[in-house]
DNA sequence: CTCATATACAACCATTTGGTTGTATATTAC
DNA sequence: GTAATATACAACCAAATGGTTGTATATGAG
């Protein structure tokens, strides 16, 4: 199984993009249904331009994509990028598990 | 099973803390073995104080804890917080899966 | 054609971030 | 006691972030 890992720079962008409640909410909405930038902007108490910037940050991180549909830009959440972030976190957890495993081996060895 | 979810503010801190390659590396090292702040600082081409700040950011996010051992402060990675972050990402993926599931239902309904 | 809508983007500004150096304190080594 | 080590933390600074307003362009409605 080939897994396309995030580069360090991509990982920075993805986690940075996720470090904001508004952006996480935009990701949720765009994973749940097709929405335009205007529709997204209508939900938040900030300017259209501010929401546009949040969407741009998510797009740059690969967490959403935009496609033109007539006048509108439809924003789509990208589950693959979320999965990549999960895999990075899993690799951290694995490091911890391997350490525990080594510790178990050491204790077992001490018993013999 | 009770899962302690991250508050929005905690989630912001956790993802913000993970959005830096040096900090991710510190998390890896502290999950792998017990290390002091000085030992961590020796690995990076920046001042001790800068590394101290990175550790403080990780501690504030709950990704590491510090315990005093004589003069040293031993930094420990906290796998639980990583798991909480994973769960947040899983909940995003679930939203997408539920959407696909709804779409499948709709298509199946259209066939009958 | 004209008007309204949807988007893009530049310029600006306050706050936060990520680094620095300097100083202080506690503990260990001699 | 003195010197070296480990940490903490304040003050400072440049760059990035997250918001704003203003302007421009493209598309759809009448």
Short mmCIF file of C-alpha atoms in Angstrom, two decimals, chain A residues 92 95-97 99-100 102, chain B residues 22-37 39-41 44 51 54-55 58-59 62-66 73-79 82:
data_model
loop_
_atom_site.label_atom_id
_atom_site.label_comp_id
_atom_site.label_asym_id
_atom_site.label_seq_id
_atom_site.Cartn_x
_atom_site.Cartn_y
_atom_site.Cartn_z
CA UNK A 92 3.63 9.44 16.61
CA UNK A 95 6.67 5.61 18.43
CA UNK A 96 5.15 5.51 21.87
CA UNK A 97 3.87 1.94 21.42
CA UNK A 99 8.81 2.28 23.36
CA UNK A 100 6.33 0.48 25.59
CA UNK A 102 10.81 -2.27 24.24
CA UNK B 22 10.71 21.28 15.43
CA UNK B 23 7.82 20.79 17.83
CA UNK B 24 6.67 17.61 16.08
CA UNK B 25 10.23 16.35 16.40
CA UNK B 26 10.27 17.15 20.11
CA UNK B 27 7.03 15.21 20.51
CA UNK B 28 8.60 12.23 18.72
CA UNK B 29 11.68 12.30 20.94
CA UNK B 30 9.72 12.63 24.16
CA UNK B 31 7.40 9.77 23.20
CA UNK B 32 10.41 7.61 22.43
CA UNK B 33 12.43 8.19 25.59
CA UNK B 34 12.82 10.36 28.67
CA UNK B 35 14.76 13.49 27.84
CA UNK B 36 15.50 16.72 29.66
CA UNK B 37 14.97 20.18 28.22
CA UNK B 39 19.08 17.34 25.93
CA UNK B 40 16.31 18.44 23.61
CA UNK B 41 17.85 21.89 23.16
CA UNK B 44 18.51 22.09 17.43
CA UNK B 51 13.58 25.45 22.55
CA UNK B 54 8.63 25.28 21.95
CA UNK B 55 8.40 22.92 24.91
CA UNK B 58 3.65 21.75 23.64
CA UNK B 59 3.03 21.67 27.39
CA UNK B 62 -1.07 19.04 26.65
CA UNK B 63 1.18 17.26 24.16
CA UNK B 64 3.98 16.94 26.72
CA UNK B 65 4.33 17.24 30.49
CA UNK B 66 7.38 18.25 32.49
CA UNK B 73 13.05 18.83 33.87
CA UNK B 74 12.12 15.60 32.19
CA UNK B 75 9.76 16.09 29.25
CA UNK B 76 7.26 13.35 28.49
CA UNK B 77 5.15 13.06 25.37
CA UNK B 78 1.43 12.58 26.08
CA UNK B 79 -0.06 10.01 23.72
CA UNK B 82 -2.44 12.90 20.27
#
